[in-house]
Each structure stands twice: as structure tokens, then as C-alpha cells.
Amino acid sequence: AVQKQRELNVKSAMIQEVHHRVKNNLQIIAAMMRIQARRCETEEARHVLGEAVNRILSMSVIHEFLSQDEHRPINIREVCQRISAQVNQVATGPDQQIEFVVEGPSIRLPAGQATPTAMVVNELLLNALEQLSMAQGELTEAREHVSQTKAQMAELREDTANLKSELAEAKKFQDKLSEALKTAEMELEEKQKLMQTLQSKLESAETSEFWKLLSERTVALDKATAYRHELDKELAKAKSEIDKLKSELSKAKAEATN
């Protein structure tokens, strides 16, 4: 029995050593892949290698627990804490500050179940970081959009203020123009009234002057007619005298002949 126990202990130690070496080999592979990722020129290649590194390190965590005690079930809570720390160290950038908090009871699973569980936890954390990066990008775009909107709003407020000032100036000019038009209309009405008054006076003056002139000419015409009648009378008398003189002259000639 003692010999069998010694053989079991030796086998257990050998298996633990195998797990320990597998863990070291996986970590070496992960380190080599990190070096290769740094030399990649494209972001897509670096991202793919980074995800592969996280998967390899997740498996190395299981082998690390198995190297300590292969017969003891693995504490999944501790596994999640180790994987979250590795993902935070490898997958996050220097400008990102992310804290993973593992909550829940300490569940223990055998190695056959712990390994896929570790892989699932790793994938979930990577997907969460990817979604977070996308959300941060959208948030950055939203902040830029908000900044642009604020700048546009500031320009709009400035344009509105300038427009209000220009409208106020235009209103003042319109008021002045309205006052000038009213003044011009009043002056025009006064001038029209003055013109009507002058026209009426002129018409009245022309009418009275016409009748006065007509009256004077009528009087003169009457005087001329009367004077003509007198001349006709004088002319008739002169003709009568001439006729008498002719008759007396004829008589005198006749007497002289006899």
C-alpha cells in the first residue's frame, strides 16, 4: 500500500509538472505572439493576434491551477479573476482605464469543464471590450457632433443677434421714412390747397377783368356808333348845302347867259 501511494504521488507530481510546463509553454507562445502583434502593420492583424493571446492565456490559467493540484476541483471565481486581469492587461489600451469586478459564489468545476468555461469567460470579456470600444467611438462621434452643434448654435445665436440688430436698424429707417412720407404728403396737400386757392382767385380775377373790358368796349362802341350817327347827319347836311350851292350856281350861270 505504501508502494502504491508512493507511485501515485510520483505520478501526481509528474502530471503537475506536465501542467506546469504546458502553462509555461502557453505563456511563451503568448509572448511570441505579442511580439509578432507589435510588428504587424495593420490594426486587424494586431487585433486577431491579441484575441489569440487572450485565449492561450485563458487555457494557461487552467493548467496553472492543475499544476498545483490536479485532483482538486478548480475554483471558477478565481479563474475569472485571473482571466479578467489578463484581458485587462493585454486587450485594453494605455489610454483606457477599465476595472473588472467578479461577483458571485465560489463554484468549483473539474478540469474538463473548467477549460471550456475559461474560454467562454475569455470570449465574453473580449466581446464586452469590443462593444465598449465601439460605444466609446460612437460616444466620441456623438461628442464631436454635440461640439459641432454647439458651435453651430453659437453661430446661429450670433447671426440671430446680428439679424435682430439689422431689423432694429431697418425698423428705425422705416419709421423715419414713414415720417418723411407723412411730411411730404402734408406739404403736398398744402401745396394743392394753395394751388386751388390761386386758381380760383385767378379764375375770379380773369372773369371780372373780362367783364370790365367787355363793358368798356361796349361803351366805346356805343360812343362810336353815336359819333357815326352825328357824322352821318353832318354829312347829310353838307350834301344838302352842296346841292343848294349847285342849284344856285346853275341859276347864276343861267342868268349870266341870258
Backbone as JSON, one array per atom type, in Angstrom:
{
  "sequence": "AVQKQRELNVKSAMIQEVHHRVKNNLQIIAAMMRIQARRCETEEARHVLGEAVNRILSMSVIHEFLSQDEHRPINIREVCQRISAQVNQVATGPDQQIEFVVEGPSIRLPAGQATPTAMVVNELLLNALEQLSMAQGELTEAREHVSQTKAQMAELREDTANLKSELAEAKKFQDKLSEALKTAEMELEEKQKLMQTLQSKLESAETSEFWKLLSERTVALDKATAYRHELDKELAKAKSEIDKLKSELSKAKAEATN",
  "N": [[0.83, -1.2, 0.0], [1.94, 1.16, 0.77], [3.86, 1.4, -1.19], [2.27, 1.66, -3.46], [1.06, 4.1, -2.85], [3.26, 5.76, -2.95], [3.9, 5.54, -5.65], [1.6, 6.66, -6.77], [1.88, 9.26, -5.81], [4.21, 10.0, -7.14], [3.34, 9.86, -9.8], [1.36, 11.82, -9.65], [2.91, 14.06, -9.11], [4.43, 14.16, -11.45], [2.41, 14.61, -13.31], [1.5, 17.11, -12.42], [3.83, 18.54, -12.94], [3.85, 18.35, -15.7], [1.55, 19.84, -16.35], [2.44, 22.27, -15.37], [4.59, 22.78, -17.08], [3.2, 22.87, -19.49], [1.68, 25.12, -19.03], [3.75, 27.05, -18.89], [4.77, 26.81, -21.49], [2.55, 27.64, -22.96], [2.4, 30.3, -22.11], [4.83, 31.19, -23.13], [4.33, 30.92, -25.85], [2.24, 32.76, -26.05], [3.67, 35.1, -25.43], [5.43, 35.24, -27.62], [3.58, 35.6, -29.66], [2.6, 38.09, -28.91], [4.86, 39.66, -29.42], [4.98, 39.35, -32.18], [2.57, 40.58, -32.82], [3.11, 43.23, -32.23], [4.77, 43.84, -34.31], [3.17, 43.83, -36.49], [1.65, 45.5, -39.24], [-0.95, 46.22, -39.83], [-4.01, 47.1, -38.23], [-6.02, 45.23, -38.0], [-4.7, 42.72, -38.06], [-3.17, 42.9, -35.72], [-5.26, 42.95, -33.88], [-6.44, 40.39, -34.22], [-4.31, 38.69, -33.43], [-4.07, 39.55, -30.8], [-6.49, 38.64, -29.68], [-6.06, 35.9, -29.93], [-3.88, 35.57, -28.21], [-5.11, 36.11, -25.73], [-6.87, 33.94, -25.56], [-5.07, 31.8, -25.42], [-3.76, 32.42, -23.01], [-5.89, 32.13, -21.29], [-6.3, 29.39, -21.31], [-3.87, 28.7, -20.2], [-4.2, 29.51, -17.58], [-5.91, 27.56, -16.49], [-4.24, 25.32, -16.63], [-2.34, 26.2, -14.87], [-3.71, 26.14, -12.41], [-4.19, 23.36, -12.36], [-1.61, 22.45, -12.16], [-1.01, 22.9, -9.57], [-2.76, 21.29, -8.03], [-4.01, 18.51, -9.25], [-6.16, 16.91, -8.71], [-7.92, 18.35, -7.31], [-10.96, 20.18, -7.52], [-11.44, 22.99, -9.7], [-11.53, 26.41, -8.8], [-13.82, 28.44, -10.09], [-14.4, 31.12, -9.74], [-11.92, 32.24, -8.99], [-10.57, 31.66, -11.32], [-11.94, 33.3, -13.13], [-11.24, 35.79, -12.11], [-8.46, 35.79, -12.59], [-8.44, 35.58, -15.4], [-9.83, 37.92, -16.15], [-8.04, 39.84, -15.21], [-5.85, 39.33, -16.91], [-6.98, 39.84, -19.44], [-7.59, 42.52, -19.12], [-5.04, 43.53, -18.95], [-3.87, 42.83, -21.39], [-5.67, 43.3, -23.55], [-6.7, 45.89, -23.31], [-6.11, 49.36, -24.05], [-3.43, 51.83, -23.5], [-4.61, 54.24, -22.9], [-7.01, 53.61, -21.81], [-8.97, 53.02, -18.97], [-10.08, 50.51, -17.28], [-11.99, 48.59, -15.08], [-12.46, 45.39, -13.87], [-14.89, 43.6, -12.11], [-15.45, 40.8, -10.24], [-18.14, 39.01, -9.2], [-20.11, 36.87, -7.09], [-20.72, 33.42, -6.02], [-18.19, 31.01, -4.96], [-17.63, 28.73, -7.22], [-16.79, 25.42, -7.95], [-15.29, 23.46, -10.43], [-14.53, 20.47, -12.34], [-11.5, 19.78, -14.23], [-12.11, 19.18, -16.88], [-14.45, 20.59, -17.37], [-13.8, 23.1, -16.54], [-11.94, 24.17, -18.32], [-13.33, 24.73, -20.92], [-15.09, 26.55, -19.77], [-13.43, 28.6, -18.94], [-12.58, 29.48, -21.47], [-14.99, 30.42, -22.51], [-15.55, 32.52, -20.72], [-13.39, 34.16, -21.3], [-13.98, 34.84, -24.01], [-16.38, 36.2, -23.63], [-15.5, 38.42, -22.15], [-13.77, 39.62, -24.02], [-15.59, 40.23, -26.09], [-17.16, 42.03, -24.69], [-15.3, 44.1, -24.26], [-14.85, 44.81, -26.93], [-17.39, 45.73, -27.71], [-17.51, 47.85, -25.94], [-15.44, 49.45, -26.92], [-16.53, 50.13, -29.4], [-18.78, 51.5, -28.51], [-17.52, 53.59, -27.19], [-16.32, 54.81, -29.38], [-18.6, 55.62, -30.81], [-19.58, 57.29, -28.84], [-17.58, 59.21, -28.8], [-17.87, 60.24, -31.4], [-20.45, 61.21, -31.05], [-19.96, 63.16, -29.13], [-18.3, 64.84, -30.61], [-20.15, 65.57, -32.55], [-21.98, 66.88, -30.91], [-20.35, 68.97, -30.07], [-19.91, 70.24, -32.52], [-22.55, 70.92, -33.04], [-23.03, 72.66, -30.91], [-21.23, 74.68, -31.6], [-22.41, 75.47, -34.02], [-24.85, 76.34, -33.0], [-23.95, 78.49, -31.48], [-22.99, 80.12, -33.54], [-25.42, 80.48, -34.82], [-26.83, 81.86, -32.84], [-25.29, 84.18, -32.77], [-25.66, 85.08, -35.41], [-28.42, 85.46, -35.25], [-28.53, 87.51, -33.35], [-27.19, 89.53, -34.79], [-28.99, 89.74, -36.9], [-31.28, 90.63, -35.56], [-30.33, 93.11, -34.72], [-29.93, 94.31, -37.22], [-32.57, 94.27, -38.13], [-33.7, 95.98, -36.25], [-32.39, 98.36, -36.94], [-33.38, 98.6, -39.54], [-36.09, 98.93, -38.92], [-36.01, 101.39, -37.6], [-35.17, 103.0, -39.74], [-37.35, 102.61, -41.42], [-39.36, 103.81, -39.89], [-38.43, 106.46, -39.9], [-38.6, 106.93, -42.64], [-41.37, 106.67, -42.99], [-42.27, 108.86, -41.48], [-41.11, 110.9, -43.01], [-42.52, 110.54, -45.41], [-45.12, 111.09, -44.54], [-44.8, 113.78, -43.85], [-44.13, 114.79, -46.38], [-46.53, 114.24, -47.73], [-48.31, 115.88, -46.31], [-47.21, 118.39, -46.91], [-47.61, 118.33, -49.68], [-50.41, 118.26, -49.79], [-50.94, 120.78, -48.67], [-49.76, 122.39, -50.64], [-51.37, 121.69, -52.8], [-53.84, 122.69, -51.93], [-53.15, 125.41, -51.84], [-52.64, 125.83, -54.54], [-55.2, 125.37, -55.59], [-56.54, 127.48, -54.37], [-55.19, 129.68, -55.51], [-55.8, 129.21, -58.17], [-58.59, 129.49, -58.17], [-58.74, 132.17, -57.41], [-57.43, 133.3, -59.56], [-59.11, 132.56, -61.66], [-61.37, 133.98, -60.85], [-60.35, 136.58, -60.95], [-59.73, 136.79, -63.69], [-62.29, 136.56, -64.8], [-63.67, 138.83, -63.81], [-62.07, 140.84, -64.89], [-62.49, 140.37, -67.59], [-65.23, 140.93, -67.91], [-65.18, 143.6, -67.23], [-63.52, 144.71, -69.22], [-65.11, 144.04, -71.41], [-67.31, 145.56, -70.88], [-66.22, 148.17, -71.06], [-65.46, 148.19, -73.74], [-67.94, 147.93, -74.91], [-69.17, 150.32, -74.21], [-67.47, 152.11, -75.53], [-68.01, 151.31, -78.11], [-70.65, 152.01, -78.3], [-70.38, 154.78, -78.07], [-68.91, 155.3, -80.38], [-70.74, 154.53, -82.3], [-72.74, 156.43, -81.89], [-71.31, 158.7, -82.49], [-70.85, 158.23, -85.14], [-73.41, 158.32, -86.15], [-73.87, 161.04, -85.76], [-71.93, 162.06, -87.48], [-72.98, 161.12, -89.85], [-75.31, 162.61, -89.99], [-74.22, 165.22, -90.15], [-72.9, 164.91, -92.54], [-75.03, 164.51, -94.23], [-76.26, 167.0, -94.02], [-74.21, 168.55, -95.09], [-74.2, 167.58, -97.67], [-76.69, 168.46, -98.49], [-76.34, 171.22, -98.36], [-74.41, 171.43, -100.28], [-75.86, 170.64, -102.49], [-77.7, 172.71, -102.64], [-75.97, 174.83, -103.14], [-75.04, 174.06, -105.61], [-77.41, 174.27, -107.08], [-77.95, 177.0, -106.88], [-75.7, 177.94, -108.17], [-76.13, 176.96, -110.71], [-78.36, 178.36, -111.41], [-77.29, 180.91, -111.36], [-75.45, 180.76, -113.4], [-77.21, 180.42, -115.48], [-78.6, 182.82, -115.52], [-76.55, 184.53, -116.05], [-75.95, 183.88, -118.64], [-78.22, 184.65, -120.08]],
  "CA": [[0.0, 0.0, 0.0], [2.84, 2.32, 0.82], [4.47, 1.49, -2.51], [1.26, 2.23, -4.39], [0.88, 5.51, -2.53], [4.42, 6.46, -3.48], [3.76, 5.6, -7.11], [0.56, 7.66, -7.07], [2.45, 10.59, -5.56], [5.13, 10.3, -8.24], [2.54, 10.16, -10.99], [0.71, 13.12, -9.46], [3.93, 15.11, -9.27], [4.76, 14.23, -12.87], [1.29, 15.27, -14.03], [1.56, 18.52, -12.08], [4.94, 19.12, -13.69], [3.41, 18.48, -17.11], [0.66, 21.01, -16.43], [3.26, 23.46, -15.17], [5.33, 23.03, -18.32], [2.23, 23.3, -20.52], [1.37, 26.54, -18.74], [4.9, 27.86, -19.3], [4.83, 26.82, -22.96], [1.47, 28.5, -23.45], [2.79, 31.69, -21.86], [5.88, 31.53, -24.1], [3.65, 31.12, -27.14], [1.52, 34.04, -25.98], [4.66, 36.18, -25.51], [5.89, 35.32, -29.01], [2.5, 36.19, -30.45], [2.57, 39.53, -28.59], [5.95, 40.29, -30.17], [4.56, 39.39, -33.58], [1.48, 41.57, -32.95], [3.71, 44.57, -32.24], [5.42, 44.06, -35.61], [2.16, 43.86, -37.55], [1.39, 46.85, -39.76], [-2.38, 46.51, -39.87], [-4.73, 47.02, -36.96], [-6.8, 43.99, -37.99], [-3.81, 41.63, -37.69], [-2.87, 43.04, -34.29], [-6.45, 42.59, -33.13], [-6.59, 38.93, -34.27], [-3.27, 38.09, -32.59], [-4.39, 39.85, -29.41], [-7.53, 37.72, -29.24], [-5.44, 34.57, -29.79], [-3.08, 35.62, -26.98], [-6.02, 36.01, -24.59], [-7.37, 32.57, -25.48], [-3.98, 30.95, -24.93], [-3.55, 32.71, -21.59], [-7.02, 31.56, -20.53], [-6.01, 27.96, -21.11], [-2.73, 28.56, -19.28], [-4.7, 29.66, -16.22], [-6.41, 26.25, -16.08], [-3.08, 24.46, -16.4], [-1.68, 26.66, -13.64], [-4.44, 25.55, -11.29], [-3.97, 21.92, -12.37], [-0.24, 22.18, -11.73], [-0.99, 22.96, -8.11], [-3.41, 20.08, -7.51], [-4.81, 18.04, -10.37], [-7.35, 16.23, -8.24], [-8.8, 19.31, -6.65], [-11.76, 20.96, -8.48], [-10.92, 24.35, -9.93], [-12.42, 27.49, -8.37], [-14.14, 29.26, -11.29], [-14.32, 32.54, -9.36], [-10.52, 32.63, -9.1], [-10.24, 31.62, -12.75], [-12.5, 34.53, -13.75], [-10.42, 36.93, -11.68], [-7.19, 35.75, -13.32], [-8.68, 35.87, -16.82], [-10.18, 39.35, -16.28], [-6.81, 40.62, -15.05], [-5.06, 39.16, -18.12], [-7.65, 40.56, -20.53], [-7.41, 43.96, -18.86], [-3.65, 43.87, -19.21], [-3.48, 42.59, -22.77], [-6.61, 43.8, -24.57], [-7.02, 47.32, -23.17], [-5.06, 50.28, -24.45], [-2.85, 52.63, -22.41], [-5.49, 55.37, -22.57], [-8.25, 53.08, -21.26], [-8.95, 52.62, -17.57], [-11.23, 49.62, -17.11], [-11.9, 47.75, -13.89], [-13.35, 44.24, -13.87], [-15.29, 43.17, -10.77], [-16.03, 39.45, -10.28], [-19.05, 38.8, -8.08], [-20.79, 35.59, -7.12], [-20.14, 32.4, -5.14], [-17.03, 30.25, -5.45], [-18.07, 27.47, -7.82], [-15.67, 24.58, -8.34], [-15.57, 22.52, -11.52], [-13.38, 19.67, -12.75], [-10.69, 20.36, -15.31], [-12.79, 19.01, -18.16], [-15.46, 21.64, -17.5], [-13.2, 24.41, -16.26], [-11.26, 24.69, -19.52], [-14.27, 25.47, -21.8], [-15.66, 27.69, -19.04], [-12.44, 29.69, -19.04], [-12.62, 30.0, -22.84], [-16.23, 31.2, -22.66], [-15.37, 33.77, -19.97], [-12.47, 34.99, -22.08], [-14.7, 35.38, -25.17], [-17.35, 37.19, -23.15], [-14.78, 39.66, -21.8], [-13.3, 40.25, -25.26], [-16.75, 40.83, -26.76], [-17.56, 43.21, -23.92], [-14.35, 45.17, -24.58], [-15.09, 45.26, -28.31], [-18.6, 46.56, -27.69], [-17.18, 49.08, -25.24], [-14.67, 50.3, -27.84], [-17.48, 50.68, -30.38], [-19.61, 52.51, -27.83], [-16.69, 54.78, -26.97], [-16.2, 55.5, -30.66], [-19.87, 56.33, -31.06], [-19.67, 58.4, -27.88], [-16.68, 60.27, -29.28], [-18.55, 60.88, -32.53], [-21.58, 61.99, -30.52], [-19.41, 64.36, -28.5], [-17.89, 65.75, -31.69], [-21.37, 66.11, -33.15], [-22.52, 67.85, -29.96], [-19.48, 70.16, -30.12], [-20.23, 70.95, -33.77], [-23.89, 71.5, -32.87], [-22.89, 73.82, -30.04], [-20.62, 75.75, -32.4], [-23.43, 75.97, -34.95], [-25.82, 77.09, -32.22], [-23.32, 79.77, -31.15], [-23.04, 80.93, -34.77], [-26.82, 80.84, -35.06], [-27.18, 82.93, -31.89], [-24.63, 85.4, -33.23], [-26.39, 85.54, -36.6], [-29.72, 85.96, -34.8], [-28.31, 88.82, -32.73], [-26.91, 90.48, -35.87], [-30.22, 89.93, -37.65], [-32.13, 91.49, -34.74], [-29.78, 94.47, -34.8], [-30.23, 94.83, -38.56], [-34.01, 94.51, -38.18], [-33.96, 97.2, -35.48], [-31.97, 99.49, -37.78], [-34.35, 98.72, -40.63], [-37.33, 99.48, -38.35], [-35.79, 102.83, -37.41], [-35.17, 103.63, -41.06], [-38.73, 102.59, -41.9], [-40.09, 104.85, -39.16], [-38.01, 107.76, -40.43], [-39.16, 107.05, -43.99], [-42.81, 106.9, -42.84], [-42.43, 110.25, -41.06], [-40.8, 111.76, -44.16], [-43.63, 110.43, -46.35], [-46.25, 111.84, -43.99], [-44.48, 115.21, -44.0], [-44.25, 115.13, -47.79], [-47.95, 114.24, -48.07], [-48.9, 117.1, -45.75], [-46.75, 119.52, -47.74], [-48.28, 118.23, -50.97], [-51.8, 118.69, -49.59], [-50.94, 122.24, -48.51], [-49.49, 122.99, -51.95], [-52.57, 121.52, -53.63], [-54.82, 123.67, -51.47], [-52.7, 126.72, -52.28], [-52.87, 125.89, -55.99], [-56.64, 125.54, -55.81], [-56.9, 128.86, -53.99], [-54.67, 130.58, -56.54], [-56.55, 129.0, -59.4], [-59.9, 130.12, -58.01], [-58.54, 133.63, -57.46], [-57.09, 133.66, -60.94], [-60.33, 132.48, -62.45], [-62.23, 135.12, -60.47], [-59.76, 137.82, -61.47], [-59.89, 136.81, -65.14], [-63.71, 136.79, -65.12], [-64.02, 140.25, -63.55], [-61.35, 141.65, -65.86], [-63.14, 140.18, -68.89], [-66.48, 141.7, -67.96], [-64.85, 145.03, -67.2], [-63.06, 145.05, -70.56], [-66.25, 143.97, -72.32], [-68.16, 146.74, -70.62], [-65.56, 149.35, -71.62], [-65.55, 148.14, -75.2], [-69.33, 148.19, -75.3], [-69.39, 151.78, -74.08], [-66.75, 152.75, -76.62], [-68.73, 151.01, -79.35], [-71.84, 152.87, -78.32], [-69.94, 156.15, -78.36], [-68.52, 155.36, -81.79], [-71.98, 154.46, -83.1], [-73.4, 157.74, -81.77], [-70.49, 159.64, -83.24], [-71.07, 157.95, -86.56], [-74.73, 158.89, -86.49], [-73.71, 162.51, -85.87], [-71.22, 162.34, -88.71], [-73.9, 160.91, -90.98], [-76.19, 163.79, -90.04], [-73.44, 166.35, -90.65], [-72.63, 164.64, -93.95], [-76.28, 164.75, -94.96], [-76.42, 168.46, -94.09], [-73.23, 169.09, -96.03], [-74.67, 167.25, -99.02], [-77.82, 169.34, -98.79], [-75.8, 172.54, -98.65], [-73.75, 171.37, -101.59], [-76.91, 170.61, -103.52], [-78.24, 174.07, -102.74], [-74.98, 175.67, -103.8], [-75.05, 173.69, -107.03], [-78.62, 174.81, -107.7], [-77.79, 178.46, -107.02], [-74.69, 178.16, -109.19], [-76.75, 176.71, -112.03], [-79.22, 179.53, -111.68], [-76.45, 182.09, -111.68], [-74.93, 180.57, -114.77], [-78.29, 180.64, -116.47], [-78.86, 184.26, -115.61], [-75.45, 185.17, -116.7], [-76.05, 183.56, -120.06], [-79.29, 185.47, -120.61]],
  "C": [[0.86, 1.24, 0.0], [3.5, 2.52, -0.54], [3.51, 2.09, -3.52], [1.06, 3.72, -4.14], [2.05, 6.32, -3.06], [4.33, 6.59, -5.01], [2.71, 6.63, -7.53], [1.1, 9.08, -6.86], [3.4, 11.0, -6.69], [4.37, 10.65, -9.49], [1.87, 11.53, -10.87], [1.71, 14.26, -9.65], [4.31, 15.27, -10.73], [3.65, 14.95, -13.66], [1.28, 16.77, -13.72], [2.68, 19.23, -12.83], [4.58, 19.3, -15.16], [2.51, 19.7, -17.27], [1.45, 22.31, -16.28], [4.04, 23.8, -16.44], [4.4, 23.46, -19.46], [1.87, 24.77, -20.31], [2.51, 27.45, -19.19], [4.99, 27.95, -20.82], [3.74, 27.72, -23.56], [1.81, 29.98, -23.24], [3.89, 32.14, -22.81], [5.28, 31.78, -25.48], [2.91, 32.45, -27.16], [2.49, 35.22, -26.08], [5.18, 36.35, -26.93], [4.83, 35.94, -29.91], [2.34, 37.68, -30.15], [3.65, 40.27, -29.36], [5.57, 40.42, -31.65], [3.47, 40.44, -33.8], [2.04, 42.99, -33.0], [4.34, 44.89, -33.59], [4.41, 44.14, -36.75], [1.88, 45.31, -37.95], [-0.08, 47.22, -39.73], [-3.01, 46.31, -38.5], [-5.51, 45.71, -36.87], [-5.95, 42.81, -37.55], [-3.44, 41.69, -36.21], [-4.06, 42.63, -33.43], [-6.64, 41.07, -33.08], [-5.56, 38.25, -33.37], [-3.53, 38.36, -31.11], [-5.46, 38.93, -28.86], [-6.95, 36.3, -29.03], [-4.59, 34.49, -28.51], [-3.97, 35.45, -25.77], [-6.56, 34.58, -24.44], [-6.31, 31.62, -24.94], [-3.73, 31.16, -23.44], [-4.69, 32.17, -20.73], [-6.79, 30.07, -20.29], [-4.84, 27.76, -20.15], [-3.15, 28.72, -17.83], [-5.19, 28.32, -15.68], [-5.24, 25.32, -15.77], [-2.31, 24.9, -15.16], [-2.39, 26.11, -12.41], [-4.23, 24.04, -11.21], [-2.56, 21.57, -11.92], [-0.11, 22.22, -10.22], [-1.61, 21.71, -7.49], [-4.38, 19.59, -8.59], [-6.12, 17.39, -9.93], [-8.36, 17.19, -7.61], [-9.62, 20.06, -7.71], [-11.29, 22.42, -8.53], [-11.97, 25.38, -9.53], [-12.64, 28.44, -9.56], [-14.08, 30.75, -10.97], [-12.88, 33.05, -9.49], [-10.07, 32.63, -10.56], [-10.73, 32.9, -13.45], [-11.69, 35.76, -13.35], [-9.1, 36.97, -12.43], [-7.39, 36.11, -14.79], [-9.02, 37.35, -17.03], [-8.95, 40.23, -16.13], [-5.95, 40.52, -16.31], [-5.67, 39.94, -19.29], [-7.48, 42.07, -20.36], [-5.99, 44.4, -19.18], [-3.29, 43.8, -20.69], [-4.37, 43.34, -23.77], [-6.9, 45.29, -24.46], [-5.82, 48.16, -23.55], [-4.54, 51.09, -23.28], [-3.75, 53.79, -21.97], [-6.83, 54.91, -21.99], [-8.04, 52.65, -19.81], [-10.22, 51.83, -17.28], [-10.99, 48.75, -15.89], [-12.94, 46.64, -13.97], [-13.63, 43.82, -12.43], [-15.99, 41.83, -10.9], [-16.88, 39.27, -9.02], [-19.72, 37.44, -8.21], [-20.11, 34.57, -6.21], [-18.95, 31.7, -5.78], [-17.49, 28.88, -5.91], [-16.84, 26.7, -8.27], [-16.1, 23.57, -9.4], [-14.34, 21.69, -11.81], [-12.69, 20.28, -13.96], [-11.39, 20.27, -16.65], [-13.85, 20.07, -18.41], [-14.86, 23.03, -17.3], [-12.55, 25.01, -17.49], [-12.23, 25.38, -20.49], [-14.91, 26.66, -21.09], [-14.72, 28.88, -19.11], [-12.45, 30.31, -20.44], [-13.86, 30.88, -23.06], [-16.12, 32.54, -21.94], [-14.46, 34.73, -20.73], [-13.18, 35.62, -23.28], [-15.71, 36.45, -24.76], [-16.66, 38.52, -22.82], [-14.28, 40.38, -23.05], [-14.44, 40.92, -26.02], [-17.21, 42.09, -26.03], [-16.63, 44.39, -24.19], [-14.55, 45.71, -25.99], [-16.32, 46.15, -28.39], [-18.34, 47.89, -26.99], [-16.39, 50.03, -26.13], [-15.58, 50.93, -28.89], [-18.34, 51.76, -29.74], [-18.81, 53.77, -27.56], [-16.48, 55.55, -28.26], [-17.45, 56.27, -31.01], [-20.03, 57.51, -30.11], [-18.77, 59.56, -28.29], [-17.3, 61.02, -30.45], [-19.71, 61.74, -32.05], [-21.09, 63.27, -29.86], [-18.95, 65.37, -29.55], [-19.1, 66.38, -32.34], [-21.99, 67.17, -32.24], [-21.7, 69.13, -29.98], [-19.77, 70.97, -31.38], [-21.59, 71.63, -33.66], [-23.83, 72.74, -31.99], [-22.27, 75.0, -30.79], [-21.62, 76.35, -33.38], [-24.49, 76.78, -34.22], [-25.26, 78.45, -31.84], [-23.33, 80.7, -32.36], [-24.45, 81.39, -35.07], [-27.26, 81.96, -34.12], [-26.55, 84.25, -32.32], [-25.33, 85.97, -34.46], [-27.75, 86.1, -36.23], [-29.59, 87.34, -34.18], [-28.04, 89.88, -33.8], [-28.18, 90.78, -36.67], [-31.19, 90.83, -36.88], [-31.65, 92.92, -34.79], [-30.1, 95.1, -36.15], [-31.73, 95.12, -38.7], [-34.38, 95.77, -37.41], [-33.57, 98.44, -36.28], [-32.94, 99.7, -38.93], [-35.67, 99.31, -40.14], [-37.19, 100.98, -38.13], [-35.83, 103.57, -38.74], [-36.58, 103.69, -41.64], [-39.57, 103.66, -41.21], [-39.74, 106.23, -39.68], [-38.61, 107.98, -41.82], [-40.67, 107.32, -43.93], [-43.07, 108.34, -42.42], [-42.16, 111.2, -42.22], [-41.93, 111.74, -45.19], [-44.84, 111.2, -45.85], [-46.03, 113.33, -44.14], [-44.63, 115.64, -45.46], [-45.71, 115.16, -48.24], [-48.65, 115.48, -47.54], [-48.5, 118.32, -46.56], [-47.44, 119.51, -49.1], [-49.74, 118.67, -50.86], [-51.89, 120.22, -49.44], [-50.7, 122.94, -49.84], [-50.7, 122.87, -52.87], [-53.65, 122.51, -53.23], [-54.44, 125.08, -51.93], [-52.93, 126.89, -53.78], [-54.34, 126.08, -56.31], [-57.09, 126.95, -55.48], [-56.44, 129.84, -55.05], [-55.45, 130.46, -57.83], [-57.93, 129.65, -59.32], [-59.79, 131.64, -58.07], [-58.25, 134.08, -58.87], [-58.32, 133.61, -61.82], [-61.26, 133.65, -62.14], [-61.71, 136.42, -61.03], [-59.94, 137.9, -62.98], [-61.33, 137.1, -65.54], [-64.09, 138.26, -64.94], [-63.33, 141.16, -64.55], [-62.01, 141.54, -67.24], [-64.42, 141.02, -68.98], [-66.22, 143.2, -67.94], [-64.42, 145.5, -68.59], [-64.22, 145.03, -71.56], [-67.17, 145.18, -72.16], [-67.55, 147.99, -71.23], [-65.67, 149.37, -73.13], [-66.98, 148.39, -75.69], [-69.65, 149.69, -75.25], [-68.72, 152.51, -75.23], [-67.47, 152.53, -77.94], [-70.0, 151.88, -79.46], [-71.48, 154.29, -78.67], [-69.59, 156.3, -79.84], [-69.75, 155.33, -82.69], [-72.7, 155.82, -83.09], [-72.65, 158.78, -82.58], [-70.68, 159.44, -84.73], [-72.42, 158.51, -87.02], [-74.62, 160.39, -86.65], [-72.99, 162.88, -87.15], [-72.13, 162.17, -89.94], [-74.84, 162.11, -91.13], [-75.47, 164.98, -90.61], [-73.18, 166.19, -92.14], [-73.88, 164.9, -94.79], [-76.52, 166.25, -95.1], [-75.46, 169.05, -95.11], [-73.67, 168.8, -97.46], [-75.82, 168.16, -99.43], [-77.33, 170.72, -99.13], [-75.14, 172.57, -100.01], [-74.78, 171.38, -102.72], [-77.5, 172.02, -103.72], [-77.28, 174.96, -103.5], [-74.94, 175.36, -105.29], [-76.27, 174.28, -107.74], [-78.48, 176.3, -107.91], [-76.77, 178.76, -108.1], [-75.27, 177.96, -110.58], [-77.64, 177.87, -112.41], [-78.38, 180.72, -112.07], [-75.86, 181.96, -113.04], [-76.0, 180.84, -115.81], [-78.59, 182.12, -116.63], [-77.75, 184.98, -116.31], [-75.49, 184.96, -118.21], [-77.11, 184.43, -120.71], [-78.86, 186.92, -120.61]]
}
